[in-house]
Short mmCIF file of C-alpha atoms in Angstrom, two decimals:
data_model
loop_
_atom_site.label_atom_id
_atom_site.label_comp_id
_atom_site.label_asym_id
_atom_site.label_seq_id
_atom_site.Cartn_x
_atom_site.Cartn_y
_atom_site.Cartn_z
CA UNK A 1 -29.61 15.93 27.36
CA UNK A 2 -25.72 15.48 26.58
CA UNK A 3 -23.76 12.77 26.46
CA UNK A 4 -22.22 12.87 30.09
CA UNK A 5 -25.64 12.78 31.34
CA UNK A 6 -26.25 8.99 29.31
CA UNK A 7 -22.57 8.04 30.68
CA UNK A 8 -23.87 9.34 34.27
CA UNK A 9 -27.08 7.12 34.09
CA UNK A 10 -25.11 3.96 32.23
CA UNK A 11 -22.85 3.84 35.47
CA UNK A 12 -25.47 4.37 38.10
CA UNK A 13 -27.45 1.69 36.03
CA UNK A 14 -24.80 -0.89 36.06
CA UNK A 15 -23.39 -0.45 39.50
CA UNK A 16 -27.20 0.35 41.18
CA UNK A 17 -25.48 2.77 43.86
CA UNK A 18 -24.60 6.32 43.73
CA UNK A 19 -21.82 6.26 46.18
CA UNK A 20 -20.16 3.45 43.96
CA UNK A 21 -20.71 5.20 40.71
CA UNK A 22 -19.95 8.48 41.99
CA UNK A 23 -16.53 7.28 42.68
CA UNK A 24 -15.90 5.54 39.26
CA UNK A 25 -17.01 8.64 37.81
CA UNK A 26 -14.75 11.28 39.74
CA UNK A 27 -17.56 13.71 40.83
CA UNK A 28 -19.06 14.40 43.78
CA UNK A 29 -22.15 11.80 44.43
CA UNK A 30 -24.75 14.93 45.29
CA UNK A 31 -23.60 16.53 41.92
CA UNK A 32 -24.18 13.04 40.50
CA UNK A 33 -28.34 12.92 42.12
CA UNK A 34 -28.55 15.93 40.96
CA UNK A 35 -27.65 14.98 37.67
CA UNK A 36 -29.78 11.76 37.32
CA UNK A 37 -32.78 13.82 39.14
CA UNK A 38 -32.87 16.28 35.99
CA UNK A 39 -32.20 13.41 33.38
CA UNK A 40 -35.39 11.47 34.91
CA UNK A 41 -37.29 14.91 34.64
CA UNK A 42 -36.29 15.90 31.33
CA UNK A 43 -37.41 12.49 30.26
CA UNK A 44 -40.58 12.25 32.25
CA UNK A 45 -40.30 8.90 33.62
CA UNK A 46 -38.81 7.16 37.09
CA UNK A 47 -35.43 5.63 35.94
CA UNK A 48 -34.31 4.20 39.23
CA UNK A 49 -36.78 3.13 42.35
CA UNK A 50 -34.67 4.23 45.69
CA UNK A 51 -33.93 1.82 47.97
CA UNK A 52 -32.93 1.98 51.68
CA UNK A 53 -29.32 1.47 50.51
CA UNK A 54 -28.86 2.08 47.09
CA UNK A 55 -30.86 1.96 43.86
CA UNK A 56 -32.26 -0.15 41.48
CA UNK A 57 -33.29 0.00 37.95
CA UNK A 58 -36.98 0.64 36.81
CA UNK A 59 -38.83 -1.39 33.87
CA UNK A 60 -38.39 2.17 32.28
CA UNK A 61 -34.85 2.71 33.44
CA UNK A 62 -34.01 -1.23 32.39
CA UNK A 63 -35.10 -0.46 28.96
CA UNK A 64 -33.51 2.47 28.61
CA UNK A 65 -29.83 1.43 30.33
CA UNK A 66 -30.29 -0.95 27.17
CA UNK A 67 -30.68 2.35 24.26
CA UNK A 68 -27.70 4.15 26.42
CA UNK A 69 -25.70 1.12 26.12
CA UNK A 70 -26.05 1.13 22.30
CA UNK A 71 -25.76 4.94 21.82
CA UNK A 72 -22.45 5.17 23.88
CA UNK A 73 -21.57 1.99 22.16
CA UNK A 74 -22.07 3.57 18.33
CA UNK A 75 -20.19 6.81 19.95
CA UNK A 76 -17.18 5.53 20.90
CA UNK A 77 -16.75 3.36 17.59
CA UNK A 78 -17.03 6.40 15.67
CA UNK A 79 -14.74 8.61 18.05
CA UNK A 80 -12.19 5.17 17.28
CA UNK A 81 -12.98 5.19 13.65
CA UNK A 82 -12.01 8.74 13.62
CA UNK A 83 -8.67 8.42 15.22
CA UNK A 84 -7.80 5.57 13.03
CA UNK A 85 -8.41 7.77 9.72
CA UNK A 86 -6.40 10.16 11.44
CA UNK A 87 -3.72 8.10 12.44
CA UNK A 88 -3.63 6.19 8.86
CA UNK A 89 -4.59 2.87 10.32
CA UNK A 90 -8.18 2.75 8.62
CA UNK A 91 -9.45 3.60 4.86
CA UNK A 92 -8.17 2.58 1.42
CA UNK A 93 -5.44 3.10 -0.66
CA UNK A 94 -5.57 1.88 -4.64
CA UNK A 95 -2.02 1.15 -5.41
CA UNK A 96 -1.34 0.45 -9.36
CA UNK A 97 1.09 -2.14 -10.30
CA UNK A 98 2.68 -4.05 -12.85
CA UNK A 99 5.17 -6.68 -13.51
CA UNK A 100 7.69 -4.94 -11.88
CA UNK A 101 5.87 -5.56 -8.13
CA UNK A 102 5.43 -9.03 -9.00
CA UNK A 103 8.87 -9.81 -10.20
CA UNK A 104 11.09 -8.38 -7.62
CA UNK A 105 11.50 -10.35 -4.38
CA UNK A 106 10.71 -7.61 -2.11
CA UNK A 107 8.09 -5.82 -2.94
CA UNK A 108 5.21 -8.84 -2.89
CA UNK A 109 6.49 -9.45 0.55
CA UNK A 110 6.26 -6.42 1.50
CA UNK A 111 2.67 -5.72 0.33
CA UNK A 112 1.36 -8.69 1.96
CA UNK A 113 3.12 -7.40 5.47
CA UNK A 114 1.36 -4.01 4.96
CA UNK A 115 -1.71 -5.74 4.67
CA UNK A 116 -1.74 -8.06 7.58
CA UNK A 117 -0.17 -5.22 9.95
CA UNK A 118 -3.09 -3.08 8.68
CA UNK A 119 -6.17 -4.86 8.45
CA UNK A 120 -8.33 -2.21 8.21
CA UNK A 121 -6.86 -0.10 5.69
CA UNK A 122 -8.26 -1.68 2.20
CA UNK A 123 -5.20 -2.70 0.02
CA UNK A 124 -6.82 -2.48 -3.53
CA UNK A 125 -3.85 -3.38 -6.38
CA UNK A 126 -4.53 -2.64 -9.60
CA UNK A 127 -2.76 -3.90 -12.52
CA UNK A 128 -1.78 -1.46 -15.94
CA UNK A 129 1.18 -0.69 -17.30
CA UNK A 130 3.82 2.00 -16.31
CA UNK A 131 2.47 4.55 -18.19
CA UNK A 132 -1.18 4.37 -17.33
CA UNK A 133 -0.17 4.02 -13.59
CA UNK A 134 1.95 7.67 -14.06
CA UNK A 135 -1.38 9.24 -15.71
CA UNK A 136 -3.95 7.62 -12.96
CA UNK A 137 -1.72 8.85 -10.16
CA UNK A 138 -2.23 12.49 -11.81
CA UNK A 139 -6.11 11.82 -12.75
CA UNK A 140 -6.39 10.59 -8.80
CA UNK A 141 -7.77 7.64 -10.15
CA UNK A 142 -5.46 5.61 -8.27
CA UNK A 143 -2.84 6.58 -4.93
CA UNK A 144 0.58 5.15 -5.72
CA UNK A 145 1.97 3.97 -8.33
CA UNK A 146 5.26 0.94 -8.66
CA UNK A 147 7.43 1.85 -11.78
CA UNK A 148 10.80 2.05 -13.33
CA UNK A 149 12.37 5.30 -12.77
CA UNK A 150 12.95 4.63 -16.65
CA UNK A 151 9.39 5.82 -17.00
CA UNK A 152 8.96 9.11 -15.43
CA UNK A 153 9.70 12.33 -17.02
CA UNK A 154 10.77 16.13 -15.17
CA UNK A 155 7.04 17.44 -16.09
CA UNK A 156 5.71 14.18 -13.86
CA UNK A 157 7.92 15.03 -11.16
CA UNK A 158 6.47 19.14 -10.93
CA UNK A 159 3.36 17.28 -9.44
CA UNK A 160 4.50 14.02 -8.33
CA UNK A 161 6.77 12.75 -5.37
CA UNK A 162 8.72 9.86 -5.34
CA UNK A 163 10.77 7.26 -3.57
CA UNK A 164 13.12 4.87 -4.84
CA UNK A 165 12.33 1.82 -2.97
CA UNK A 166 14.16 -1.04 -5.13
CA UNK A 167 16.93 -1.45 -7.33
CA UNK A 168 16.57 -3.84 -10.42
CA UNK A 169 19.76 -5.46 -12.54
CA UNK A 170 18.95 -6.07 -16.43
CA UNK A 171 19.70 -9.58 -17.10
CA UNK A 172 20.27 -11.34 -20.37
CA UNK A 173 17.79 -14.12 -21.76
CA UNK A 174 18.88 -16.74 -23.73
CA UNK A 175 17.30 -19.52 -25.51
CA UNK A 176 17.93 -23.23 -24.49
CA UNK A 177 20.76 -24.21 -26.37
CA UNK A 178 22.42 -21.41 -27.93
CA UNK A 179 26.40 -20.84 -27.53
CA UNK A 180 26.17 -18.66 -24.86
CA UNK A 181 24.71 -20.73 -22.31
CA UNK A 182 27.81 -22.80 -21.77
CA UNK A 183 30.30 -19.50 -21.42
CA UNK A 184 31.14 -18.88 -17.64
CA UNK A 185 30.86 -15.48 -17.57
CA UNK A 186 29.24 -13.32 -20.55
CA UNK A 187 30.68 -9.83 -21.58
CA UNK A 188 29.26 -7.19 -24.15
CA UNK A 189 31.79 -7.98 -26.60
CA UNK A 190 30.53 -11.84 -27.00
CA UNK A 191 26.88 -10.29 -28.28
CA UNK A 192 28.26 -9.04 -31.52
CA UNK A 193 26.41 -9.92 -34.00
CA UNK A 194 23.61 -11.31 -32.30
CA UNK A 195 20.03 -11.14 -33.28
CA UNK A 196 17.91 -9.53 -30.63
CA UNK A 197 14.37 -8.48 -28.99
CA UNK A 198 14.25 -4.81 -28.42
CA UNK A 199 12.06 -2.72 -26.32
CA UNK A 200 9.71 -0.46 -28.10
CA UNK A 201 11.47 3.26 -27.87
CA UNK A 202 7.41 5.40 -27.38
CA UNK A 203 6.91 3.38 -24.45
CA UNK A 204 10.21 3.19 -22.96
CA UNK A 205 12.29 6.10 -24.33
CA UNK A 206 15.12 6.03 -21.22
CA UNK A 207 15.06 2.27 -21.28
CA UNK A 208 15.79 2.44 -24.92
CA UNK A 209 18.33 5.06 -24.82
CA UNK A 210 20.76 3.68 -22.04
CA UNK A 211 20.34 0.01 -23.47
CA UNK A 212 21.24 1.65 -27.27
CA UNK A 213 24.22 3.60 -25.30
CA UNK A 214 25.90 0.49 -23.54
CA UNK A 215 26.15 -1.17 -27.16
CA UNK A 216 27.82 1.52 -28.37
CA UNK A 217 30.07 2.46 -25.92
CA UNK A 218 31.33 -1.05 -26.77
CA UNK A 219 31.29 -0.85 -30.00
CA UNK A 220 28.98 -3.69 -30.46
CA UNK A 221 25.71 -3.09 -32.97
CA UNK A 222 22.72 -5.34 -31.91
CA UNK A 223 20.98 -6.84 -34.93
CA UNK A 224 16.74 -6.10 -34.18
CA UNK A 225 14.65 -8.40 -35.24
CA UNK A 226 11.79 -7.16 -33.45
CA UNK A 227 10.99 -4.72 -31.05
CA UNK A 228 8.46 -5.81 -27.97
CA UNK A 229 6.58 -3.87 -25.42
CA UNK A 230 6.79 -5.88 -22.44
CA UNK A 231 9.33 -8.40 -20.77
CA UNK A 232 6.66 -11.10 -20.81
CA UNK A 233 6.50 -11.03 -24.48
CA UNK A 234 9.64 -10.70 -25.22
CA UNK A 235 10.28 -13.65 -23.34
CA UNK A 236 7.89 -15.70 -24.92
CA UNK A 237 10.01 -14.67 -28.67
CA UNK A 238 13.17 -15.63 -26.97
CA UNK A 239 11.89 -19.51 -25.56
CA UNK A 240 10.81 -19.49 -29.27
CA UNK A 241 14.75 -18.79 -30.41
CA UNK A 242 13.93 -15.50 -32.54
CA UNK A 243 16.47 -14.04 -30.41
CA UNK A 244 17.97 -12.90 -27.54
CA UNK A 245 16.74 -10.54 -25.23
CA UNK A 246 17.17 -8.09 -21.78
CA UNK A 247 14.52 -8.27 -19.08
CA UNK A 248 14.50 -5.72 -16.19
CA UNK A 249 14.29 -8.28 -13.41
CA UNK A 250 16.99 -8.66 -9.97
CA UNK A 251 16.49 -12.36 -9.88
CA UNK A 252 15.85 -14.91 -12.07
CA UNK A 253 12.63 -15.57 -11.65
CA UNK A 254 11.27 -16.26 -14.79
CA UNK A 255 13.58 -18.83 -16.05
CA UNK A 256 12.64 -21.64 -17.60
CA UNK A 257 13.08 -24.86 -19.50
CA UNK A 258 13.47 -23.04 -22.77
CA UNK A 259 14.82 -19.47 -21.09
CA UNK A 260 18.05 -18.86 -19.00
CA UNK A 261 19.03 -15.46 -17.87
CA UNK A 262 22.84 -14.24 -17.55
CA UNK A 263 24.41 -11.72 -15.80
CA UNK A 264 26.71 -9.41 -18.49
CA UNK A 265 29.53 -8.72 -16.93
CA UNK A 266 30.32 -5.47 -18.15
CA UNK A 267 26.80 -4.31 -19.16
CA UNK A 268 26.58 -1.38 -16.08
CA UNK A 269 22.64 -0.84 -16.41
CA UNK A 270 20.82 -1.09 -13.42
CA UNK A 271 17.01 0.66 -12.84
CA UNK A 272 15.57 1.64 -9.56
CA UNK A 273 12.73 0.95 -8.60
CA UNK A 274 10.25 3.85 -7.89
CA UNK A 275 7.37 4.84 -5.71
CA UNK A 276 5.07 7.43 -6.89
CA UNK A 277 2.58 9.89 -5.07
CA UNK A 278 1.07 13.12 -5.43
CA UNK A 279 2.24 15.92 -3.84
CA UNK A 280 -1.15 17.19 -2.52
CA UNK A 281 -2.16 14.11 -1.10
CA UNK A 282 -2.06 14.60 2.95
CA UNK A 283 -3.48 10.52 3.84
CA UNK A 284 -2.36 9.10 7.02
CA UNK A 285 -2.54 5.85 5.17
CA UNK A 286 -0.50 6.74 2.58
CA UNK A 287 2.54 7.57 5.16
CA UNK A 288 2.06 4.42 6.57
CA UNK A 289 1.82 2.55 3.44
CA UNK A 290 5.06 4.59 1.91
CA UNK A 291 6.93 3.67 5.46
CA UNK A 292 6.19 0.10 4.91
CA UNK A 293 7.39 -0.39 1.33
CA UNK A 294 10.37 1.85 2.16
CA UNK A 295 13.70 -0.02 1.38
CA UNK A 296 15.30 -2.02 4.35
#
C-alpha cells in the first residue's frame, strides 16, 4: 500500500463515482478500478458496494475514508512543516540582547515586526551583557547576538560574521542643575575640568580608548571619579550629581527629571551598531531574521 493508493480511495470515497474521481485525479478511470480493486484485496475487506451508476461507501470503507482522511491529513502537515524549515518561516532562533536593543528606536520595532510577520518561528530574547552574548554566539548557546562594534575583537571575527545594522551617537548626561544645562550648544573645551563617570577599560577597551583619545586630542583631561560598567549605572551616579557622564544612546531616551543628555558638538564619536552570527550556521530562519533587522 502507498500513499497514492489512500489519495485514490479518499477521492473515490468523497465523490462516490469513478468517472468523477477519475477525472479529478488525471488518470484513466479503468487504471483507477484497478487500483481500488487491489487496495480492497490487499486489505481484505469490501470498501465500496457498486451501484448501477456509481458507488457508495461500505461500513468498512466509511470507517476507513475516516483513518485516510487523518493519515493524508498528518502527511501533508509534515510535507508543509518541512518546507517551512526549509524556507526559514518555522523553528527558533535565541537572539541575545542588551541595553543597546532596547535603547535604540529601531531595533525594538523591528523585532516585534519579525515576530508578527513570522509567527511560527519562536523569537526567544535573551538578556546578558555584550561580552557574554560574543562568547554564547561561539559556545552556540545562543544564534545572534546585538552589540557595539566597540566590543568585538579580530580573533571574534575569524569565526563570526557580522552586520552593522544601527548607528549610535554618544551623548552627554548632565545632572539637573549644573552650568551646562543652560549653554546652547556644548563643545569639548567647556568639560575641562569636570568631574566625570568613566567606563570600566576590561570590559570596554575600544570604548575606553576612543573616549580617552577625543579628550586629548582637545587637550582637555577628564577628572574620574569613578569608573562604571554599564550606562544604567552610570546614570543613576550622574541623577545623584557625582558627575557627569557619556551614554551610548541615538536618542534621548533615558532622560529624566534629574538627567539631561547633550549633544557635544565637536565630540566626533559615534558606534555602530552590530549584528553577530556564526559563520557555520546555514538556518533559513536566521536569513530571514538578519533580512528583517537589516538597516532601512
Amino acid at each position: 500500500m502507498e500513499l497514492r493508493h489512500l489519495r485514490y480511495f479518499r477521492t473515490v470515497g468523497r465523490e462516490e463515482h469513478f468517472g468523477r474521481a477519475a477525472k479529478i485525479l488525471n488518470i484513466a478511470q479503468p487504471a483507477l478500478t484497478r487500483q481500488i480493486r487491489h487496495l480492497e484485496e490487499e486489505l481484505g475487506v469490501q470498501l465500496f458496494e457498486r451501484l448501477p451508476r456509481g458507488v457508495r461507501l461500505s461500513s468498512a470503507g466509511r470507517a476507513f475514508l475516516s483513518e485516510t482522511e487523518s493519515i493524508l491529513a498528518q502527511v501533508e502537515r509534515a510535507i508543509e512543516n518541512t518546507r517551512s524549515h526549509a524556507s526559514g518561516h518555522y523553528g527558533s532562533l535565541r537572539v541575545g540582547f542588551s541595553e543597546i536593543a532596547s535603547a535604540h528606536h529601531d531595533i525594538p520595532s523591528k523585532l516585534l515586526d519579525f515576530r508578527l510577520s513570522e509567527p511560527n518561528v519562536t523569537l526567544d530574547l535573551l538578556p546578558m551583557g555584550s561580552r557574554n552574548q560574543i562568547e554564547a554566539l561561539k559556545d552556540a548557546r545562543i544564534d545572534a547576538a546585538i552589540v557595539y562594534d566597540t566590543h568585538t575583537t579580530d580573533a571574534d571575527l575569524e569565526v563570526l560574521d557580522y552586520s552593522d545594522i544601527a548607528v549610535s551617537d554618544i551623548s552627554l548626561a548632565l545632572y539637573q542643575g549644573h552650568r551646562l544645562t543652560k549653554s546652547k550648544k556644548i563643545w569639548m573645551k567647556d568639560l575641562d575640568g569636570e568631574r566625570f563617570l568613566w567606563p570600566i577599560r576590561s570590559a570596554m577597551p575600544r570604548y575606553y580608548d576612543v573616549l580617552t583619545q577625543a579628550f586629548s586630542v582637545h587637550g582637555v583631561t577628564p577628572e574620574i571619579v569613578q569608573e562604571t560598567a554599564t550606562n544604567s549605572i552610570l546614570l543613576s551616579l550622574v541623577a545623584a550629581g557625582m558627575g557627569l557622564g557619556f551614554v551610548e544612546y541615538s536618542e534621548n531616551r533615558y532622560q529624566s527629571g534629574n538627567i539631561i543628555l547633550r549633544k557635544v558638538e565637536d565630540l566626533g564619536i559615534s558606534f555602530n551598531i552590530r549584528m553577530l552570527w556564526r559563520k557555520s550556521d546555514d538556518s533559513s530562519a536566521l536569513d530571514l531574521f538578519l533580512n528583517a533587522m537589516a538597516p532601512d
